Amino acid sequence: MLRRFKTPVQRTISFQLAMAATLLLCAHTGGASPEAGQMMKPSSLVETGYLSIAGREVPYRIRNLPVSSFPELPSDVADALTTRGCLIPQTYEAKHPENVIHASLEGPGSNDWAVLCSTQGRVSLLVFFANASPANPSILSAAAETDRLQAHDASGELGFNWGIDPASPSRIHDAQAGMAHRPPAPDHDCLADTTVDHKTVYHLYRNGAWEKLDLE
């Protein structure tokens, strides 16, 4: 079973401080986002509810972080996410702010970003190539928030299970080690798209299009 996000204690503390600060901000502002042009209103930082599964009401909880929790984002990308009303959903096992990645996704040496954006009940995997307008990112995948939930502890509560990470060429080459005709390692990073505790799909941008890599 795949486990993700095993991080040092310092990152755990950082995540907890970030969550505390943003929850205080939400309480102070009533959860509202300031109006700015066509800016969309983000959802709550902590979303809770119930899903009906096999005739039983099952609780769920999704923790989110605002775009401001990721100061490493370029200002134009951060502005584009804020205008969309994005919050960044965190997996149920997150120990530090996640689901914002920086990698060479378009080609060798490119300076690109990928983000999970949650807004209006849907989560989209957005890719911002350095040579494209941040106002028009690629949408690699999208789903309803409630389609990305799963039980993860004895309480039965459902949590968010979608995580993204950069995957280096060497990581991809290792992942393909069991193939009968193992291809050479790619010449730039891939995007690892993970359902926590289940599987990871690797996306490679090549020849102007995204493709899913074979692992067997």
Short mmCIF file of N, CA, C and O in Angstrom, two decimals, residues 21-79:
data_model
loop_
_atom_site.label_atom_id
_atom_site.label_comp_id
_atom_site.label_asym_id
_atom_site.label_seq_id
_atom_site.Cartn_x
_atom_site.Cartn_y
_atom_site.Cartn_z
N ALA A 21 -3.58 29.69 11.92
CA ALA A 21 -3.64 31.07 11.47
C ALA A 21 -4.78 31.29 10.50
O ALA A 21 -5.50 32.29 10.58
N THR A 22 -4.98 30.35 9.57
CA THR A 22 -6.03 30.53 8.59
C THR A 22 -7.40 30.35 9.20
O THR A 22 -8.36 31.01 8.79
N LEU A 23 -7.54 29.48 10.19
CA LEU A 23 -8.83 29.33 10.86
C LEU A 23 -9.18 30.60 11.64
O LEU A 23 -10.35 31.01 11.68
N LEU A 24 -8.17 31.24 12.26
CA LEU A 24 -8.42 32.49 12.95
C LEU A 24 -8.84 33.57 11.97
O LEU A 24 -9.74 34.37 12.24
N LEU A 25 -8.21 33.60 10.80
CA LEU A 25 -8.59 34.57 9.78
C LEU A 25 -10.01 34.33 9.33
O LEU A 25 -10.79 35.26 9.15
N CYS A 26 -10.37 33.06 9.14
CA CYS A 26 -11.72 32.72 8.70
C CYS A 26 -12.73 33.17 9.74
O CYS A 26 -13.79 33.71 9.41
N ALA A 27 -12.43 32.95 11.03
CA ALA A 27 -13.34 33.36 12.09
C ALA A 27 -13.50 34.87 12.12
O ALA A 27 -14.59 35.40 12.35
N HIS A 28 -12.40 35.60 11.89
CA HIS A 28 -12.44 37.05 11.94
C HIS A 28 -13.26 37.64 10.80
O HIS A 28 -13.96 38.63 10.96
N THR A 29 -13.16 37.02 9.60
CA THR A 29 -13.84 37.55 8.42
C THR A 29 -15.15 36.88 8.14
O THR A 29 -15.82 37.21 7.17
N GLY A 30 -15.52 35.90 8.98
CA GLY A 30 -16.76 35.17 8.72
C GLY A 30 -16.66 34.22 7.56
O GLY A 30 -17.65 33.82 6.97
N GLY A 31 -15.39 33.87 7.18
CA GLY A 31 -15.19 32.92 6.09
C GLY A 31 -15.30 33.55 4.72
O GLY A 31 -15.23 32.87 3.72
N ALA A 32 -15.51 34.87 4.64
CA ALA A 32 -15.73 35.51 3.36
C ALA A 32 -14.43 35.88 2.70
O ALA A 32 -13.43 36.15 3.36
N SER A 33 -14.43 35.92 1.38
CA SER A 33 -13.28 36.36 0.61
C SER A 33 -13.51 37.79 0.16
O SER A 33 -14.62 38.12 -0.27
N PRO A 34 -12.53 38.68 0.22
CA PRO A 34 -12.73 40.06 -0.22
C PRO A 34 -13.06 40.10 -1.69
O PRO A 34 -12.50 39.34 -2.49
N GLU A 35 -13.94 41.02 -2.07
CA GLU A 35 -14.32 41.14 -3.46
C GLU A 35 -13.21 41.84 -4.23
O GLU A 35 -12.64 42.81 -3.79
N ALA A 36 -12.93 41.33 -5.42
CA ALA A 36 -11.91 41.94 -6.27
C ALA A 36 -12.24 41.60 -7.71
O ALA A 36 -11.91 40.53 -8.19
N GLY A 37 -12.93 42.52 -8.39
CA GLY A 37 -13.30 42.27 -9.77
C GLY A 37 -14.23 41.08 -9.88
O GLY A 37 -15.29 41.03 -9.27
N GLN A 38 -13.79 40.09 -10.64
CA GLN A 38 -14.59 38.88 -10.85
C GLN A 38 -14.18 37.76 -9.91
O GLN A 38 -14.45 36.59 -10.17
N MET A 39 -13.51 38.10 -8.81
CA MET A 39 -13.03 37.09 -7.88
C MET A 39 -14.19 36.26 -7.34
O MET A 39 -15.23 36.79 -6.96
N MET A 40 -14.01 34.94 -7.31
CA MET A 40 -15.03 34.04 -6.78
C MET A 40 -14.83 33.86 -5.29
O MET A 40 -13.73 33.97 -4.77
N LYS A 41 -15.91 33.59 -4.60
CA LYS A 41 -15.85 33.39 -3.16
C LYS A 41 -15.41 31.96 -2.86
O LYS A 41 -16.01 31.01 -3.34
N PRO A 42 -14.34 31.78 -2.06
CA PRO A 42 -13.89 30.43 -1.73
C PRO A 42 -14.82 29.76 -0.73
O PRO A 42 -15.61 30.41 -0.05
N SER A 43 -14.72 28.45 -0.66
CA SER A 43 -15.50 27.68 0.31
C SER A 43 -14.84 27.76 1.68
O SER A 43 -13.82 28.41 1.86
N SER A 44 -15.42 27.05 2.64
CA SER A 44 -14.89 27.05 3.99
C SER A 44 -13.53 26.35 4.04
O SER A 44 -13.26 25.43 3.27
N LEU A 45 -12.68 26.79 5.00
CA LEU A 45 -11.38 26.15 5.16
C LEU A 45 -11.51 24.72 5.67
O LEU A 45 -10.67 23.88 5.39
N VAL A 46 -12.54 24.44 6.44
CA VAL A 46 -12.80 23.07 6.88
C VAL A 46 -14.24 22.73 6.47
O VAL A 46 -15.18 23.33 6.98
N GLU A 47 -14.35 21.81 5.54
CA GLU A 47 -15.68 21.42 5.05
C GLU A 47 -16.08 20.11 5.71
O GLU A 47 -15.32 19.14 5.72
N THR A 48 -17.28 20.08 6.22
CA THR A 48 -17.81 18.87 6.85
C THR A 48 -19.20 18.58 6.30
O THR A 48 -19.89 19.47 5.79
N GLY A 49 -19.59 17.34 6.41
CA GLY A 49 -20.92 16.95 5.95
C GLY A 49 -21.10 15.46 6.09
O GLY A 49 -20.33 14.78 6.80
N TYR A 50 -22.10 14.94 5.40
CA TYR A 50 -22.40 13.52 5.45
C TYR A 50 -22.67 13.01 4.05
O TYR A 50 -23.25 13.71 3.20
N LEU A 51 -22.24 11.79 3.79
CA LEU A 51 -22.56 11.08 2.55
C LEU A 51 -23.40 9.86 2.89
O LEU A 51 -23.15 9.19 3.90
N SER A 52 -24.38 9.58 2.05
CA SER A 52 -25.20 8.39 2.24
C SER A 52 -24.53 7.22 1.53
O SER A 52 -24.39 7.23 0.30
N ILE A 53 -24.08 6.24 2.30
CA ILE A 53 -23.39 5.07 1.76
C ILE A 53 -24.09 3.82 2.28
O ILE A 53 -24.14 3.59 3.49
N ALA A 54 -24.62 3.03 1.36
CA ALA A 54 -25.33 1.79 1.73
C ALA A 54 -26.41 2.06 2.78
O ALA A 54 -26.56 1.30 3.74
N GLY A 55 -27.12 3.15 2.61
CA GLY A 55 -28.21 3.47 3.51
C GLY A 55 -27.78 4.06 4.85
O GLY A 55 -28.62 4.25 5.74
N ARG A 56 -26.50 4.39 4.99
CA ARG A 56 -26.00 4.93 6.25
C ARG A 56 -25.35 6.28 6.01
O ARG A 56 -24.66 6.48 5.01
N GLU A 57 -25.58 7.23 6.91
CA GLU A 57 -25.00 8.56 6.80
C GLU A 57 -23.58 8.54 7.39
O GLU A 57 -23.40 8.26 8.58
N VAL A 58 -22.60 8.80 6.55
CA VAL A 58 -21.19 8.73 6.96
C VAL A 58 -20.60 10.14 6.95
O VAL A 58 -20.71 10.86 5.95
N PRO A 59 -19.97 10.57 8.06
CA PRO A 59 -19.41 11.92 8.11
C PRO A 59 -18.13 12.04 7.30
O PRO A 59 -17.38 11.08 7.12
N TYR A 60 -17.89 13.25 6.79
CA TYR A 60 -16.61 13.52 6.12
C TYR A 60 -16.09 14.88 6.56
O TYR A 60 -16.83 15.74 7.04
N ARG A 61 -14.79 15.04 6.39
CA ARG A 61 -14.11 16.29 6.72
C ARG A 61 -13.01 16.53 5.70
O ARG A 61 -12.21 15.63 5.41
N ILE A 62 -12.99 17.74 5.13
CA ILE A 62 -11.94 18.13 4.19
C ILE A 62 -11.27 19.40 4.72
O ILE A 62 -11.93 20.41 4.93
N ARG A 63 -9.97 19.32 4.95
CA ARG A 63 -9.21 20.50 5.38
C ARG A 63 -8.65 21.21 4.15
O ARG A 63 -8.12 20.57 3.25
N ASN A 64 -8.78 22.52 4.13
CA ASN A 64 -8.27 23.33 3.02
C ASN A 64 -7.31 24.39 3.55
O ASN A 64 -7.37 24.77 4.73
N LEU A 65 -6.45 24.86 2.69
CA LEU A 65 -5.59 26.01 2.99
C LEU A 65 -5.80 27.07 1.91
O LEU A 65 -6.06 26.75 0.75
N PRO A 66 -5.70 28.35 2.30
CA PRO A 66 -5.81 29.41 1.29
C PRO A 66 -4.54 29.51 0.46
O PRO A 66 -3.48 28.99 0.84
N VAL A 67 -4.65 30.18 -0.66
CA VAL A 67 -3.50 30.36 -1.55
C VAL A 67 -2.35 31.04 -0.81
O VAL A 67 -1.17 30.74 -1.05
N SER A 68 -2.66 31.93 0.13
CA SER A 68 -1.63 32.66 0.87
C SER A 68 -0.75 31.76 1.73
O SER A 68 0.31 32.19 2.19
N SER A 69 -1.15 30.52 1.95
CA SER A 69 -0.32 29.58 2.71
C SER A 69 0.85 29.05 1.89
O SER A 69 1.67 28.30 2.42
N PHE A 70 0.92 29.45 0.62
CA PHE A 70 1.98 28.96 -0.27
C PHE A 70 2.73 30.16 -0.85
O PHE A 70 2.59 30.50 -2.03
N PRO A 71 3.56 30.84 -0.02
CA PRO A 71 4.24 32.05 -0.47
C PRO A 71 5.25 31.81 -1.57
O PRO A 71 5.70 32.77 -2.22
N GLU A 72 5.62 30.55 -1.81
CA GLU A 72 6.56 30.25 -2.88
C GLU A 72 5.94 30.38 -4.27
O GLU A 72 6.65 30.44 -5.28
N LEU A 73 4.61 30.42 -4.36
CA LEU A 73 3.95 30.57 -5.66
C LEU A 73 4.32 31.90 -6.30
O LEU A 73 4.32 32.94 -5.63
N PRO A 74 4.58 31.92 -7.61
CA PRO A 74 4.75 33.21 -8.29
C PRO A 74 3.50 34.06 -8.12
O PRO A 74 2.38 33.53 -8.08
N SER A 75 3.66 35.36 -8.05
CA SER A 75 2.53 36.24 -7.76
C SER A 75 1.43 36.14 -8.82
O SER A 75 0.24 36.19 -8.48
N ASP A 76 1.81 35.96 -10.11
CA ASP A 76 0.77 35.89 -11.14
C ASP A 76 -0.03 34.59 -11.05
O ASP A 76 -1.25 34.58 -11.28
N VAL A 77 0.63 33.50 -10.65
CA VAL A 77 -0.09 32.24 -10.46
C VAL A 77 -0.99 32.34 -9.22
O VAL A 77 -2.15 31.92 -9.24
N ALA A 78 -0.47 32.91 -8.15
CA ALA A 78 -1.26 33.08 -6.93
C ALA A 78 -2.48 33.95 -7.21
O ALA A 78 -3.60 33.66 -6.74
N ASP A 79 -2.30 35.01 -7.98
CA ASP A 79 -3.43 35.89 -8.32
C ASP A 79 -4.48 35.15 -9.14
O ASP A 79 -5.68 35.33 -8.92
#
